[in-house]
Amino acid sequence: MKLNIEGLLVYFPYDYIYPEQYSYMLELKRTLDAKGHGVLEMPSGTGKTISLLSLIIAYQRAFPLEVTKLIYCSRTVPEIEKVIEELRKLMEFYSKETGESNNFLALALSSRKNLCIHPEVSSLRFGKEVDGKCHSLTASYIRAQRHSNPNLPVCRFYEEFDAVGRQVPLPPGVYNLDDLKDFGRRKGWCPYYLARYSILHANIVVYSYHYLLDPKIADLVSKELAKKSVVVFDEAHNIDNVCIDSMSVNITRRTLDRCQNNVDTLQNTIHKIKETDAAKLREEYRRLVEGLKEANVARETDIYLANPVLPDEILQEAVPGTIRTAEHFVGFLRRFLEYLKSRLRVQHVVQESAPQFLKDIFDKVCIDRKPLRFCAERLQSLLRTLEIADIADFSAVTLISNFATLVSTYSQGFTIIIEPFEDRTPTIANPVLHFSCMDPSIAIKPVFQRFQSVIITSGTLSPLDIYPRILDFRPVTMASFTMTLARTCLCPLIVGRGNDQVALSSKFETREDFAVIRNYGNLLLEMSAIVPDGIVAFFTSYVYMENIVASWYEQGILENIQRNKLIFIETQDAAETSMALEKYQEACENGRGAILLSVARGKVSEGIDFVHHFGRAVIMFGVPYVYTQSRILKARLEYLRDQFQIRENDFLTFDAMRHAAQCVGRAIRGKTDYGLMIFADKRYARADKRGKLPRWIQEHINDGSLNLTVDEAVQLAKHFLRQMAQPFRQEDQLGLSLLTLEQLQSEEMLQKITQIAHQT
Amino acid sequence: MASLSEEVLLVVKKVRQRKQDGTLYLMAERIAWGPEGKDRFTVSHLYADIRCQKISPDGKAKVQLQLVLHTGESTTFHFANESSALKDREAAKELLQQLLPKFKKKANKELEEKNRMLQEDPVLFQLYKDLVVSQVISAEEFWANRLGGVNNTDPTLFNNKQEVGISGAFLADIRPQTDGCNGLRYNLTADIIESIFRTYPAVKQKYSENVPHNLTEKEFWTRFFQSHYFHRDRINTGTQDIFSECAKQDEKGLKSLVVQGVKNPLVDLLSLEDKTLDEGYGVSTTQPSTSNANRTVKESSNYAIIKRFNHHSAMVLAAGSRKGETPADQASETSSTDGNSRDSDFFQPPVKKVKLQEAIEYEDLQRENRPKTVALNLKKSDRYAHGPVPLQSQQYTTSQDIINSVNYIRHEMANYKPNLTQVVSSTAASSAIVALSPGGVLMQAGAQQAINQMVPSEVQGELKHLYVAAGELLRHFWSCFPVNTPFLEEKVIKMKSNLERFQMTKLCPFQDKIQRQYLSTNLTGHLEEMLQTAYNKFHIWQTRRMMRKT
């Protein structure tokens, strides 16, 4: 259908539309009009992606000079591929309606592992190996060496791409990862580099967060993207953690040992080169004196050598004299390494700020701040000069030099914590230096500054106001949309008591209590008897789940559950869990029914949807608080309090509730879907917890279902399931939660739609 | 005694049944009991009829043995010999234990199958009654065609009886019971053993390796229950345990499953993440190392439980679908043998594409794809079924044509002027009217429409049965053509006589009956016609054969 969104003609590739989609597009348009940033929460399964794409593409077509590019960031590979497929649908609709093939270029970009077509390289299992191997075939100096020695191995796909691939732009169309690979195979071009090159002129780019948020990658991949782009972060409820992760470094003793080896190798290589080819080192020195940055030609392949700090922090001056010669630099690295080793030989926990660390290092080993800042840059230059092929071996020294650069660049927002041992095993010495970022706004700041509109959206962003605070930006629109429903297809229940009136809670004091564990078991058992097909249960942590499973086993509860359904359990091994997941789905498919025991914050809770019969009920055992004893977390909480005036408890609850909402939200994917959401902890009943759930869940919790016993919950669930099992047709939805174009245009409906968006 | 020709395997005296003393006889094919002093059996069960035996627990005062029959009835024997009651009971039990499974297997599978078919298909049952019970054709003939046909022509139909899966909790059903003196008793039934074997082929293998040469069956199961293998939380300690190998095998199986990876890319957690952080970056929430070195005993036992549960569920699931999936498995194997997972890229996209499409589908946003149709609203459905049918297909293709012709006819009618000089004679007219009235020569097509009003329902039912039976016989008959083997020759002759016999014994009495009830005899006209056609065919065939012979 063709929509009129405040004067903008929007093609929407479906015959019907949900009211909230219309409302969402309205808000989105206002954000784009204002050239500002937006925070939009819309329930999962209400067609968020297609609304986003429809509106932004319409906008792009209407105002090609205002918005030149859409950068769509998602989290996982399947998500990326889904976005591209929806886009394909939209584009097909466009060409059908307008009768002309539009010249939009849209493509997905992923890591080499997902795009490589080189027969040997692509057969490697891990992303890191693929990257390393690719690098050893395509790095600029390797290719330069090949001029003198043609026997070196070569990646013909890259060579072919390098020779001709840049001259002809990728023809317009929608390219998913597989399409890129097909295209690459047909032309004999490397799909990865083709994609990386093509994102510069593509109208729509879909890739993962890291390509924009991790400075080490962003510098290489996303540097030249146009400023007049719209950036969308989908599934952005965890964006702060992604930001923090990309700027944090951990150093263990093992890292230092490997680093020592690296430095030795460097030393030897320098010696060797000095004997044979001293001119090369002199040349490098000359370059560094002149302070010339490397010319950018032929550098795109040198992936490991990116600077860890954000672009505006990189110094544009010459490398200081103390580390300019290769030997001096290696000596400098040695000193730095020794210093770090001495710091790791602690008996007690040390926590200090970056300036403190810099002062200490200056006092102890006379290392100045300035050479430290150039450490990463200098190492890049050296590795390139020495023409080292397998850069993956040098990850340790790269890590150290990145740390050096980071610690000397940022005086705020970071903390250094040195722990001599793990808390759980105080007898085993395992010193770790955590250099952790506490301020997610640091990593995302350049994105907000650079691009004219950044949209942060997800199914669960409540409470909305916290994101602008922790990411430090001023949104022009903030809105939370509800799900209009013709039938209440979600049933949140808060189970606070067992049948024996024991209060259910995962809080620390009662965590080991047998009565609680038994009651949790009963809840699962009773539910397994009445819920059809799949049930997913989430625990607050892996250790907690292990303990509960063990005691359920001892008490024979699991055996009784097995009478009703098969049991699958998430493990820490991703491959094993994948298998369990597939078997779980198989068991749901063939009617036997199954239970998946899983962990909040785990991979399953973050990336897997349990649509329709794969998840008829989700049970959240306990409130998934983060492990609060961690010093890093404490430091971060302190920082949040001091800098952003966010109270510790507020943040912890916010964090726990967003994970809980993520978990239970996995079960509902659309209006034809239905599912029970069982919160098994009495603490959920409190207003401060409940109030932090997304509005679309909150509004279905009525006062009657706040503190149920297991039996009461079972009764309500039975009733709900029976109701839901009735046939549900399109006609039932029409006019309420599903609109035709005519219905949409009626005055009354437009009135209603304005109420859907909940402004904060 | 009644049948001494039978081989008597065991005789137990002083066995009470219904408070009567007597003697229990275990014979080759049945178990029997006769009261003392009489030489006839008041209780006699064929082994094939017995579903299972139950015994009273050891501690009980009464030593009893109960037989449960397939019909649900049960018979209880009380071993009353004070000194050797227990021994007697054990002997009887052991013997029964050996005998019963044999008969279970022997129980005529085919008969069961036939029984089931007759029960499930009332038409077939009626046919059976009409043809076999009234001895038109023999039972073998009836079944030969039936079973064979089912087997050959439609194997899926025959196999589509669903395989019963395995209960996920079969191990839980073996509740250990304390026997009072620090021991545990496990009750195993044949079903549970079957479940164990199906779910854990490794155990089955062990069983066939060790029983009975190394261990008795009892010892085997005792060891099974003692092994860590059964108790999932116990960690592998003893190496002398014969099941430690099973555990290893399981481990291997699990690993190979894991290595194989998953087919659905949407649940593959390994390839979910696009760009993992390099080692050393990120806020590490120090992952508990996966090596076993620094796990506590409790942790690793917990880990073992979790692993075993996943494995168990996977095995149960696999056991349930093993049979049906063989072809699919082969297909997937061929695709995976083509190379490592990467090379099978070419196979991957279809699954992936489908899954992706499924994931982005919003069924309720789309208009239903079918073109809109108007439901047919019939006031009288039999008019629709038997309405006047045009003899030759007319070319009324467009509605415009129809309208035109209607207009034309209307026009003709308006301008119609009777030409009174050229009318038909009154006799011809009246005979035409008679012929066109219900029951008339030209309205016989309409007679069938009236059959449900004209004929009482019992006659209708009978007629229906006759049709079915005749159809069946004719099917047999016609399936013999072309007659190219001696067997078929023989059969066709036999079928012809069957048809004749059918006509004589079934059709003629029916005709008489309807005649007696003054119903129109042409009810059976069609049947006779069919038979006649068959006879004609037979005659033609026979004359040809004669000619060839001479």
GROMACS .gro file of N, CA and C in nm, chain A residues 552-602:
model
  153
  552TRP      N    1   1.732  -3.044   4.149
  552TRP     CA    2   1.610  -3.099   4.089
  552TRP      C    3   1.630  -3.245   4.052
  553TYR      N    4   1.750  -3.274   4.009
  553TYR     CA    5   1.778  -3.413   3.973
  553TYR      C    6   1.771  -3.501   4.096
  554GLU      N    7   1.833  -3.450   4.205
  554GLU     CA    8   1.832  -3.529   4.327
  554GLU      C    9   1.690  -3.549   4.379
  555GLN      N   10   1.609  -3.445   4.368
  555GLN     CA   11   1.474  -3.456   4.422
  555GLN      C   12   1.379  -3.528   4.326
  556GLY      N   13   1.430  -3.567   4.213
  556GLY     CA   14   1.345  -3.643   4.119
  556GLY      C   15   1.248  -3.557   4.041
  557ILE      N   16   1.264  -3.425   4.052
  557ILE     CA   17   1.170  -3.337   3.981
  557ILE      C   18   1.191  -3.348   3.830
  558LEU      N   19   1.317  -3.355   3.793
  558LEU     CA   20   1.344  -3.360   3.649
  558LEU      C   21   1.284  -3.485   3.586
  559GLU      N   22   1.289  -3.594   3.662
  559GLU     CA   23   1.233  -3.717   3.607
  559GLU      C   24   1.085  -3.702   3.580
  560ASN      N   25   1.019  -3.635   3.674
  560ASN     CA   26   0.875  -3.616   3.654
  560ASN      C   27   0.848  -3.523   3.537
  561ILE      N   28   0.934  -3.425   3.522
  561ILE     CA   29   0.915  -3.335   3.408
  561ILE      C   30   0.934  -3.413   3.279
  562GLN      N   31   1.026  -3.506   3.282
  562GLN     CA   32   1.052  -3.584   3.161
  562GLN      C   33   0.931  -3.664   3.115
  563ARG      N   34   0.843  -3.690   3.209
  563ARG     CA   35   0.722  -3.760   3.168
  563ARG      C   36   0.639  -3.674   3.073
  564ASN      N   37   0.653  -3.543   3.088
  564ASN     CA   38   0.573  -3.454   3.004
  564ASN      C   39   0.649  -3.404   2.882
  565LYS      N   40   0.774  -3.371   2.903
  565LYS     CA   41   0.849  -3.312   2.792
  565LYS      C   42   0.994  -3.354   2.802
  566LEU      N   43   1.062  -3.343   2.691
  566LEU     CA   44   1.207  -3.366   2.693
  566LEU      C   45   1.276  -3.242   2.749
  567ILE      N   46   1.393  -3.264   2.806
  567ILE     CA   47   1.463  -3.152   2.867
  567ILE      C   48   1.594  -3.126   2.792
  568PHE      N   49   1.614  -3.003   2.755
  568PHE     CA   50   1.742  -2.963   2.698
  568PHE      C   51   1.798  -2.848   2.779
  569ILE      N   52   1.929  -2.846   2.791
  569ILE     CA   53   1.990  -2.748   2.881
  569ILE      C   54   2.103  -2.677   2.808
  570GLU      N   55   2.106  -2.547   2.823
  570GLU     CA   56   2.216  -2.470   2.764
  570GLU      C   57   2.344  -2.500   2.839
  571THR      N   58   2.453  -2.518   2.765
  571THR     CA   59   2.582  -2.534   2.831
  571THR      C   60   2.671  -2.418   2.791
  572GLN      N   61   2.791  -2.418   2.848
  572GLN     CA   62   2.878  -2.306   2.815
  572GLN      C   63   2.945  -2.324   2.680
  573ASP      N   64   2.930  -2.443   2.627
  573ASP     CA   65   2.989  -2.469   2.497
  573ASP      C   66   2.886  -2.434   2.389
  574ALA      N   67   2.925  -2.340   2.304
  574ALA     CA   68   2.827  -2.289   2.207
  574ALA      C   69   2.784  -2.397   2.108
  575ALA      N   70   2.876  -2.482   2.068
  575ALA     CA   71   2.841  -2.584   1.969
  575ALA      C   72   2.743  -2.683   2.030
  576GLU      N   73   2.770  -2.721   2.154
  576GLU     CA   74   2.681  -2.815   2.221
  576GLU      C   75   2.542  -2.754   2.237
  577THR      N   76   2.541  -2.627   2.273
  577THR     CA   77   2.412  -2.561   2.291
  577THR      C   78   2.336  -2.551   2.160
  578SER      N   79   2.408  -2.524   2.052
  578SER     CA   80   2.341  -2.516   1.923
  578SER      C   81   2.270  -2.646   1.893
  579MET      N   82   2.341  -2.756   1.924
  579MET     CA   83   2.281  -2.886   1.896
  579MET      C   84   2.157  -2.905   1.982
  580ALA      N   85   2.172  -2.872   2.110
  580ALA     CA   86   2.057  -2.886   2.200
  580ALA      C   87   1.940  -2.804   2.149
  581LEU      N   88   1.971  -2.684   2.100
  581LEU     CA   89   1.866  -2.597   2.049
  581LEU      C   90   1.795  -2.658   1.930
  582GLU      N   91   1.873  -2.714   1.843
  582GLU     CA   92   1.812  -2.772   1.724
  582GLU      C   93   1.724  -2.890   1.762
  583LYS      N   94   1.775  -2.970   1.855
  583LYS     CA   95   1.695  -3.084   1.900
  583LYS      C   96   1.569  -3.035   1.969
  584TYR      N   97   1.584  -2.928   2.043
  584TYR     CA   98   1.468  -2.871   2.111
  584TYR      C   99   1.361  -2.833   2.009
  585GLN      N  100   1.405  -2.768   1.903
  585GLN     CA  101   1.308  -2.727   1.801
  585GLN      C  102   1.247  -2.849   1.735
  586GLU      N  103   1.331  -2.950   1.715
  586GLU     CA  104   1.280  -3.071   1.653
  586GLU      C  105   1.170  -3.133   1.740
  587ALA      N  106   1.199  -3.136   1.870
  587ALA     CA  107   1.101  -3.195   1.962
  587ALA      C  108   0.972  -3.114   1.965
  588CYS      N  109   0.985  -2.982   1.949
  588CYS     CA  110   0.863  -2.899   1.944
  588CYS      C  111   0.789  -2.925   1.814
  589GLU      N  112   0.865  -2.945   1.708
  589GLU     CA  113   0.804  -2.966   1.577
  589GLU      C  114   0.724  -3.096   1.574
  590ASN      N  115   0.784  -3.201   1.628
  590ASN     CA  116   0.718  -3.330   1.609
  590ASN      C  117   0.614  -3.359   1.715
  591GLY      N  118   0.588  -3.259   1.800
  591GLY     CA  119   0.475  -3.272   1.889
  591GLY      C  120   0.506  -3.332   2.024
  592ARG      N  121   0.629  -3.372   2.044
  592ARG     CA  122   0.663  -3.431   2.172
  592ARG      C  123   0.669  -3.325   2.280
  593GLY      N  124   0.714  -3.207   2.239
  593GLY     CA  125   0.724  -3.098   2.336
  593GLY      C  126   0.855  -3.104   2.410
  594ALA      N  127   0.907  -2.989   2.444
  594ALA     CA  128   1.036  -2.988   2.511
  594ALA      C  129   1.049  -2.865   2.599
  595ILE      N  130   1.147  -2.875   2.689
  595ILE     CA  131   1.179  -2.762   2.776
  595ILE      C  132   1.323  -2.726   2.752
  596LEU      N  133   1.350  -2.600   2.737
  596LEU     CA  134   1.488  -2.556   2.724
  596LEU      C  135   1.523  -2.476   2.848
  597LEU      N  136   1.625  -2.523   2.920
  597LEU     CA  137   1.672  -2.447   3.035
  597LEU      C  138   1.788  -2.362   2.988
  598SER      N  139   1.778  -2.235   3.015
  598SER     CA  140   1.875  -2.145   2.957
  598SER      C  141   1.911  -2.035   3.057
  599VAL      N  142   2.000  -1.947   3.016
  599VAL     CA  143   2.053  -1.848   3.108
  599VAL      C  144   2.030  -1.708   3.051
  600ALA      N  145   1.977  -1.621   3.135
  600ALA     CA  146   1.964  -1.481   3.094
  600ALA      C  147   2.104  -1.426   3.072
  601ARG      N  148   2.119  -1.337   2.977
  601ARG     CA  149   2.249  -1.284   2.935
  601ARG      C  150   2.330  -1.385   2.856
  602GLY      N  151   2.281  -1.506   2.842
  602GLY     CA  152   2.355  -1.605   2.764
  602GLY      C  153   2.330  -1.582   2.617
   0.00000   0.00000   0.00000
